[in-house]
Coordinates of N, CA, C and O in Angstrom, one line a residue:
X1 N 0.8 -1.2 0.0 CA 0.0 0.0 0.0 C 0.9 1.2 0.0 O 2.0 1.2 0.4
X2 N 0.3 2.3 -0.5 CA 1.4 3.5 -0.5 C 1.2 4.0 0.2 O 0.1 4.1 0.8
X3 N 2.7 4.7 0.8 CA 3.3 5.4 2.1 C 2.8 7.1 2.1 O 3.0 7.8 1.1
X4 N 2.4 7.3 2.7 CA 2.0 8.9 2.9 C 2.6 10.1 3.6 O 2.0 10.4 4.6
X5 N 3.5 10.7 3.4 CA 4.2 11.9 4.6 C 3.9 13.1 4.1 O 4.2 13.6 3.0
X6 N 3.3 13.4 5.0 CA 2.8 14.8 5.3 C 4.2 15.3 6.3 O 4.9 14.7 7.1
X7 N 4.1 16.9 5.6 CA 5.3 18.1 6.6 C 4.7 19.2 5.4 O 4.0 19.1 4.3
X8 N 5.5 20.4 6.5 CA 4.8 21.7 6.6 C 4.4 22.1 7.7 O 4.7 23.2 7.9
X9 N 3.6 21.7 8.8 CA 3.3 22.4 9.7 C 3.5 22.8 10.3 O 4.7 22.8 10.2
X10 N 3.2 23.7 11.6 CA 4.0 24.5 12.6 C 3.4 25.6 13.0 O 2.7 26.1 12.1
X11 N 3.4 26.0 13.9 CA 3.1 27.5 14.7 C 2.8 28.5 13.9 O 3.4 28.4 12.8
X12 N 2.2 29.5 13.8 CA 1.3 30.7 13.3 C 0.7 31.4 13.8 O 0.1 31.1 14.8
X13 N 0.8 32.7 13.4 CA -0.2 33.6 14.2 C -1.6 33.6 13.4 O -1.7 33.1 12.3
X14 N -2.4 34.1 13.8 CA -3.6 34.5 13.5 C -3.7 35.1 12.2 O -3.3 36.2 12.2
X15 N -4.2 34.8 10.9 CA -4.2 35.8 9.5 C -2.7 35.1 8.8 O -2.4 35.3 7.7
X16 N -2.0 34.3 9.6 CA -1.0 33.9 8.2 C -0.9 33.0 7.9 O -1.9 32.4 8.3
X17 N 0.2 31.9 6.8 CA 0.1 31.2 5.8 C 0.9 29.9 6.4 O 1.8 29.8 7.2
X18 N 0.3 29.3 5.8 CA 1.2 28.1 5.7 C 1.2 27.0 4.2 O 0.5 27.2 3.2
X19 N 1.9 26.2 4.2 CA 2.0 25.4 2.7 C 2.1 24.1 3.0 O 3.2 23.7 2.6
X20 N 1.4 23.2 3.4 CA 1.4 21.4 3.3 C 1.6 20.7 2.0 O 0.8 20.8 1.1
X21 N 3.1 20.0 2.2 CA 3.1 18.9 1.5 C 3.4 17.7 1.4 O 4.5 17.5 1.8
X22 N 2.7 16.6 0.9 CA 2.0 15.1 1.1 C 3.2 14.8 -0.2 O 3.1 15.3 -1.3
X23 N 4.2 14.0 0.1 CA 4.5 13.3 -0.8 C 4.5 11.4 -0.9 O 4.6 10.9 0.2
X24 N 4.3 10.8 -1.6 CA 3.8 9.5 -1.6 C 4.6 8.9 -2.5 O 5.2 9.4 -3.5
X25 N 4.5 7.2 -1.8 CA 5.7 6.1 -2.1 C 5.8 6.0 -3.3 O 6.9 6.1 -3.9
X26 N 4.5 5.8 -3.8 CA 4.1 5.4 -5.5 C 3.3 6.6 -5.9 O 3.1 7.7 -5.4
X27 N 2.9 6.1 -7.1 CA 2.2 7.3 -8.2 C 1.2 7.2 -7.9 O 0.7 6.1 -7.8
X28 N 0.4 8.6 -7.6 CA -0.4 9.5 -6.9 C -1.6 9.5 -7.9 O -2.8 9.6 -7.6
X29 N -0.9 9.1 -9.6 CA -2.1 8.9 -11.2 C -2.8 7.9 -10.7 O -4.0 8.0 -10.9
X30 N -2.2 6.7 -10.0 CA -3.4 5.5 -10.0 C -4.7 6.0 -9.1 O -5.8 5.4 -9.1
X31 N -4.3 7.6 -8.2 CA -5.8 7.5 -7.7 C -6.5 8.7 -8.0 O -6.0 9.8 -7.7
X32 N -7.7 8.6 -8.7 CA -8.8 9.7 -9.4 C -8.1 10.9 -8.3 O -7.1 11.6 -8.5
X33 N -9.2 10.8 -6.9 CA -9.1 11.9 -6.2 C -8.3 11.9 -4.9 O -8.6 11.0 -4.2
X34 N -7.7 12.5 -4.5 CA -6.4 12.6 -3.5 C -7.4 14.0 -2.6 O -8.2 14.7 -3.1
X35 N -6.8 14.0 -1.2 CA -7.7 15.0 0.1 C -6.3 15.2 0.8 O -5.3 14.5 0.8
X36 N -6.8 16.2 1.4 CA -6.5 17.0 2.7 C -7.7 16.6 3.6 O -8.9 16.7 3.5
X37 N -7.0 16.1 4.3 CA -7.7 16.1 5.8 C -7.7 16.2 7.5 O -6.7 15.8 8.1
X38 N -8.9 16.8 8.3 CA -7.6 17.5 9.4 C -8.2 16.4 10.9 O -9.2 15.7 10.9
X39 N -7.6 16.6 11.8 CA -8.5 16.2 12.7 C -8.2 17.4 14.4 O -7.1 17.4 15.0
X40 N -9.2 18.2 14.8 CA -8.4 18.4 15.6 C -9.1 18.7 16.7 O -10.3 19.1 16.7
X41 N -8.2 18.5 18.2 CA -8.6 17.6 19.3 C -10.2 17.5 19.6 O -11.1 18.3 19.4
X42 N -10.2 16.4 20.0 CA -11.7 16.3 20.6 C -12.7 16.2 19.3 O -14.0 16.4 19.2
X43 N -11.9 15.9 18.5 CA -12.9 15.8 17.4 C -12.9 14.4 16.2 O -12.2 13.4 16.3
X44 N -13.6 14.8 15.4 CA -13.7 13.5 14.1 C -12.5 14.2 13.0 O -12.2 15.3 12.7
X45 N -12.1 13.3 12.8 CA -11.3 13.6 11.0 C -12.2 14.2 10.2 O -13.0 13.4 9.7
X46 N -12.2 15.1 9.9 CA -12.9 15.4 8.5 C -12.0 15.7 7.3 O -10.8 15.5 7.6
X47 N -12.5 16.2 5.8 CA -12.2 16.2 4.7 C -12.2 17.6 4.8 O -13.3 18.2 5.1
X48 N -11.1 18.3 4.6 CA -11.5 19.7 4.4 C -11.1 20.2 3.0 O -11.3 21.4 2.8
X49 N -10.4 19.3 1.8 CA -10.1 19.8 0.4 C -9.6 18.6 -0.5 O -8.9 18.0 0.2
X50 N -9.7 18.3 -1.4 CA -10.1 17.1 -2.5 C -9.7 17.9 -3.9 O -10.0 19.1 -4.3
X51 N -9.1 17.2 -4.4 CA -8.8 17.3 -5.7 C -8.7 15.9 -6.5 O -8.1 14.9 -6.2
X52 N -9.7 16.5 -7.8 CA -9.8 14.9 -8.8 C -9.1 15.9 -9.7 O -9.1 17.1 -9.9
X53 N -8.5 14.6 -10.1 CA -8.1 14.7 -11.5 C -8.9 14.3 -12.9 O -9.1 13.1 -13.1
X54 N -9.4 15.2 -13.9 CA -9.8 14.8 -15.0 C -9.2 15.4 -16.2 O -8.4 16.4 -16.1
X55 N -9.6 14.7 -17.8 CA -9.4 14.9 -18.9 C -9.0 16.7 -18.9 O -10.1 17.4 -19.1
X56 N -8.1 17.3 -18.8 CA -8.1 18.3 -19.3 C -7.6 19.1 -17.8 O -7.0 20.2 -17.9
X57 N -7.9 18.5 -16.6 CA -7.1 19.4 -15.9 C -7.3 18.7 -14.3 O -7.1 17.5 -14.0
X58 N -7.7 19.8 -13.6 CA -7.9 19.4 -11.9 C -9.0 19.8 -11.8 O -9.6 20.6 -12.6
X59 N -9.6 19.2 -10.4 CA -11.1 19.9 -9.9 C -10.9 20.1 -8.8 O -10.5 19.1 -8.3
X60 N -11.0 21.1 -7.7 CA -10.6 21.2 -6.4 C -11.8 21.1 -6.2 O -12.7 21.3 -7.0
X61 N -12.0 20.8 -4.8 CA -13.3 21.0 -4.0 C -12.9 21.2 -2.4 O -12.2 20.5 -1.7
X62 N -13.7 22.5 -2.0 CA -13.6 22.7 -0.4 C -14.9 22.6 0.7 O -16.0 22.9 0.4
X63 N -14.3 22.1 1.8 CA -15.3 22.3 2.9 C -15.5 23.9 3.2 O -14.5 24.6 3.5
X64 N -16.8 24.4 3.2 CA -17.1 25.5 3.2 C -16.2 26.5 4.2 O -15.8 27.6 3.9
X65 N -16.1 26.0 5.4 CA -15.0 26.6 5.7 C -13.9 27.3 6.0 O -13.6 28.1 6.8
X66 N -12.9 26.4 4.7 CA -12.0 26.6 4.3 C -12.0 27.6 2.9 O -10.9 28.2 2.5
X67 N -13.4 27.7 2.1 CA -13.3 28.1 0.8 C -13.1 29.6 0.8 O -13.8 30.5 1.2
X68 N -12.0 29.6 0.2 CA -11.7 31.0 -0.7 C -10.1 32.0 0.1 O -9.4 33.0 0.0
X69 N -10.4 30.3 1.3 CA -8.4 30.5 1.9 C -7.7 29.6 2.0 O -6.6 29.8 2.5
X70 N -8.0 27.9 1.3 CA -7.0 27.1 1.3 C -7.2 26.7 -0.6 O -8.3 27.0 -1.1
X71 N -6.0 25.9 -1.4 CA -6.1 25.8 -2.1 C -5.1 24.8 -2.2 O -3.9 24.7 -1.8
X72 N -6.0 23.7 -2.8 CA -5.1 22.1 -3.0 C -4.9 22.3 -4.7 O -5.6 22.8 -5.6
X73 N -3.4 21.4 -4.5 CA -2.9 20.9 -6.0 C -2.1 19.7 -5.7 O -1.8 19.3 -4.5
X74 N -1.7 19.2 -6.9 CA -1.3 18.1 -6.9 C -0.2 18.1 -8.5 O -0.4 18.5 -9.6
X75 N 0.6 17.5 -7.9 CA 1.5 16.7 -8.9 C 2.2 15.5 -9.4 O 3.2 15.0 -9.0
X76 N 1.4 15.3 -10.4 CA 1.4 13.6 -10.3 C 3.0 13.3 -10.9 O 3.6 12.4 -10.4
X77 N 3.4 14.0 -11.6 CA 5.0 13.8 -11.8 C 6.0 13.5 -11.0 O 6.9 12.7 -11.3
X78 N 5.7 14.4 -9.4 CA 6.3 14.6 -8.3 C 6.0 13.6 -7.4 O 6.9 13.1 -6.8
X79 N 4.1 12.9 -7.2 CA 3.7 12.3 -6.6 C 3.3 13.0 -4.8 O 2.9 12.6 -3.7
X80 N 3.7 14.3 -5.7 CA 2.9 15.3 -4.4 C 1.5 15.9 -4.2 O 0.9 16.0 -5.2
X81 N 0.8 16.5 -3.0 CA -0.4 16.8 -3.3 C -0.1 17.6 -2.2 O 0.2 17.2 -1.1
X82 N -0.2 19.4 -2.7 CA 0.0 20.4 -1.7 C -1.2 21.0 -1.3 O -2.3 21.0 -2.0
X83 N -1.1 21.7 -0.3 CA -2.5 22.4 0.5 C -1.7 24.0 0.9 O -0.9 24.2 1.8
X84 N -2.2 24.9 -0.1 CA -1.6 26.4 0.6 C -3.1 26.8 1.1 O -4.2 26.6 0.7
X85 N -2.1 27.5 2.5 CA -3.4 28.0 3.7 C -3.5 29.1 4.3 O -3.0 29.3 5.4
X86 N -4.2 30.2 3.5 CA -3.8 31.3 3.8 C -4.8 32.4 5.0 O -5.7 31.6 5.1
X87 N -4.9 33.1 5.5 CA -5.8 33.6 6.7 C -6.1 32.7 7.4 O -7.3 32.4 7.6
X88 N -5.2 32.1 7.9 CA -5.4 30.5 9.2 C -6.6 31.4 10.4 O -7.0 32.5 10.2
X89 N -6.8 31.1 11.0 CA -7.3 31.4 12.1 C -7.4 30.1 13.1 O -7.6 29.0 12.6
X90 N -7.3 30.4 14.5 CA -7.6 29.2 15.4 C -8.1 28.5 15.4 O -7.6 27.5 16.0
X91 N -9.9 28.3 14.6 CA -10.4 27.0 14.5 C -9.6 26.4 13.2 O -10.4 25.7 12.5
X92 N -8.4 26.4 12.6 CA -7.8 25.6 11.9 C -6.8 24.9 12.4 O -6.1 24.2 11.6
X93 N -6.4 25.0 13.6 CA -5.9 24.1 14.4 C -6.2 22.7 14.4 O -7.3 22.2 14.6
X94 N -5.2 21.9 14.1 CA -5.5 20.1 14.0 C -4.3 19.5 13.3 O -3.5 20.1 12.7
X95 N -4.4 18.4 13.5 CA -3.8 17.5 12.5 C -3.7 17.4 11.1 O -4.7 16.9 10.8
X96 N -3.2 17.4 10.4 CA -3.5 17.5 8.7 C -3.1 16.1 8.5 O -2.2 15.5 9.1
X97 N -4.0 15.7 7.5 CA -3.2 14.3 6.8 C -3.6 14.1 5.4 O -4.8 14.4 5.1
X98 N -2.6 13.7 4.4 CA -3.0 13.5 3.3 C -3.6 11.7 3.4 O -3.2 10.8 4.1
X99 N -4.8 11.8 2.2 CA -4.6 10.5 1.8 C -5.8 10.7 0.2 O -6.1 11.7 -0.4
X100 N -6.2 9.1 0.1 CA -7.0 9.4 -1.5 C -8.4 9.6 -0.6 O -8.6 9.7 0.6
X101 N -9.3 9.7 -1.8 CA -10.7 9.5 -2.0 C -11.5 8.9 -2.2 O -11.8 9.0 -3.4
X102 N -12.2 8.3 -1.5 CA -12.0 8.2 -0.4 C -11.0 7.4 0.4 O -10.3 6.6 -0.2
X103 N -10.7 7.6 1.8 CA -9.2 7.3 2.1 C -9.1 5.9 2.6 O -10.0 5.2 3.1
X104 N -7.8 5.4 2.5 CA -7.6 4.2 3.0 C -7.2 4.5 4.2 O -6.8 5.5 4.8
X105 N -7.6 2.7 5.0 CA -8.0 2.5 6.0 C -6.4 3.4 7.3 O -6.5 3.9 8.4
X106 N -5.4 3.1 6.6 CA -4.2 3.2 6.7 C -3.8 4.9 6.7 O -3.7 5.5 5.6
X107 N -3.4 5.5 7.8 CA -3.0 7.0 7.4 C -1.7 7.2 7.9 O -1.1 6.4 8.7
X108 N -1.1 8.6 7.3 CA 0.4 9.3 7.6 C 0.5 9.6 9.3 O -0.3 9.6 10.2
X109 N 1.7 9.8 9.3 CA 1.9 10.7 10.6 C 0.8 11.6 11.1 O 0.2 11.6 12.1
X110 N 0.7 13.0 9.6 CA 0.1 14.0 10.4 C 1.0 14.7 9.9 O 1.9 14.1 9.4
X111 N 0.8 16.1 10.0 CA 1.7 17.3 10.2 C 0.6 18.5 10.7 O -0.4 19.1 10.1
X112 N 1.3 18.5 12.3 CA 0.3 20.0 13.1 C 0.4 21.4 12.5 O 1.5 21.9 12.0
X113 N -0.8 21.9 12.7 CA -1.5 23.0 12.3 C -1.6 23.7 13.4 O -2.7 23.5 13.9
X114 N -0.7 24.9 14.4 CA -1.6 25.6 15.0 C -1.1 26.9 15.0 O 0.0 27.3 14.8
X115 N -2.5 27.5 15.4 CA -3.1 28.8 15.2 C -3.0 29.7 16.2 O -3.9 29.7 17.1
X116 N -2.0 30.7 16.3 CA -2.2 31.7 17.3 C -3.2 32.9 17.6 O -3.0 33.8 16.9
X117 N -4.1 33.1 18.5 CA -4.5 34.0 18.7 C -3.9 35.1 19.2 O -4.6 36.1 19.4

């Protein structure tokens, strides 16, 4: 099964940026859609950004929360799948983890996300 590491994360203030990236064992082409996803404390893992790949390009998709300050891409050459995050604020505090779409049973380390107020 392919290996997943997530890095990038780390400490932040309030309003700034950060850049997650997921790079993987094998080729990233064999799966349609690849995610971001976060989990953080006291809570469920959710999906907070997805990208498919089709004929002619990418499709991003965000959890409303996130839309119109995180932005997933992917490079299947590379076998990478990045998440730029920009105006963080505290409830984006959590765990990030890459995996596909939907995800296997099996996940990364993580790479922490937190948010200073």
């Amino acid at each position: 099964q392919v290996q997943l590491v997530e890095s990038g994360g780390g400490l932040v203030q309030y309003g700034g940026s950060l850049r997650l990236s997921c790079t993987a064992s094998d080729s990233i082409s064999n799966f349609w859609r690849m995610g971001w996803y976060r989990q953080a404390p006291g809570k469920q893992r959710e999906l907070v950004a997805r990208i498919t790949s089709v004929t002619g390009g990418d499709i991003p998709t965000y959890e409303d929360s996130v839309k119109g300050r995180f932005t997933i891409s992917r490079d299947n050459a590379k076998n990478t799948v990045s998440l730029q995050m920009n105006n963080l604020n505290p409830e984006d505090t959590a765990v990030y983890y890459c995996n596909k779409y939907p995800a296997f049973d099996s996940w990364g380390q993580g790479t922490q996300v937190t948010v200073s107020s």
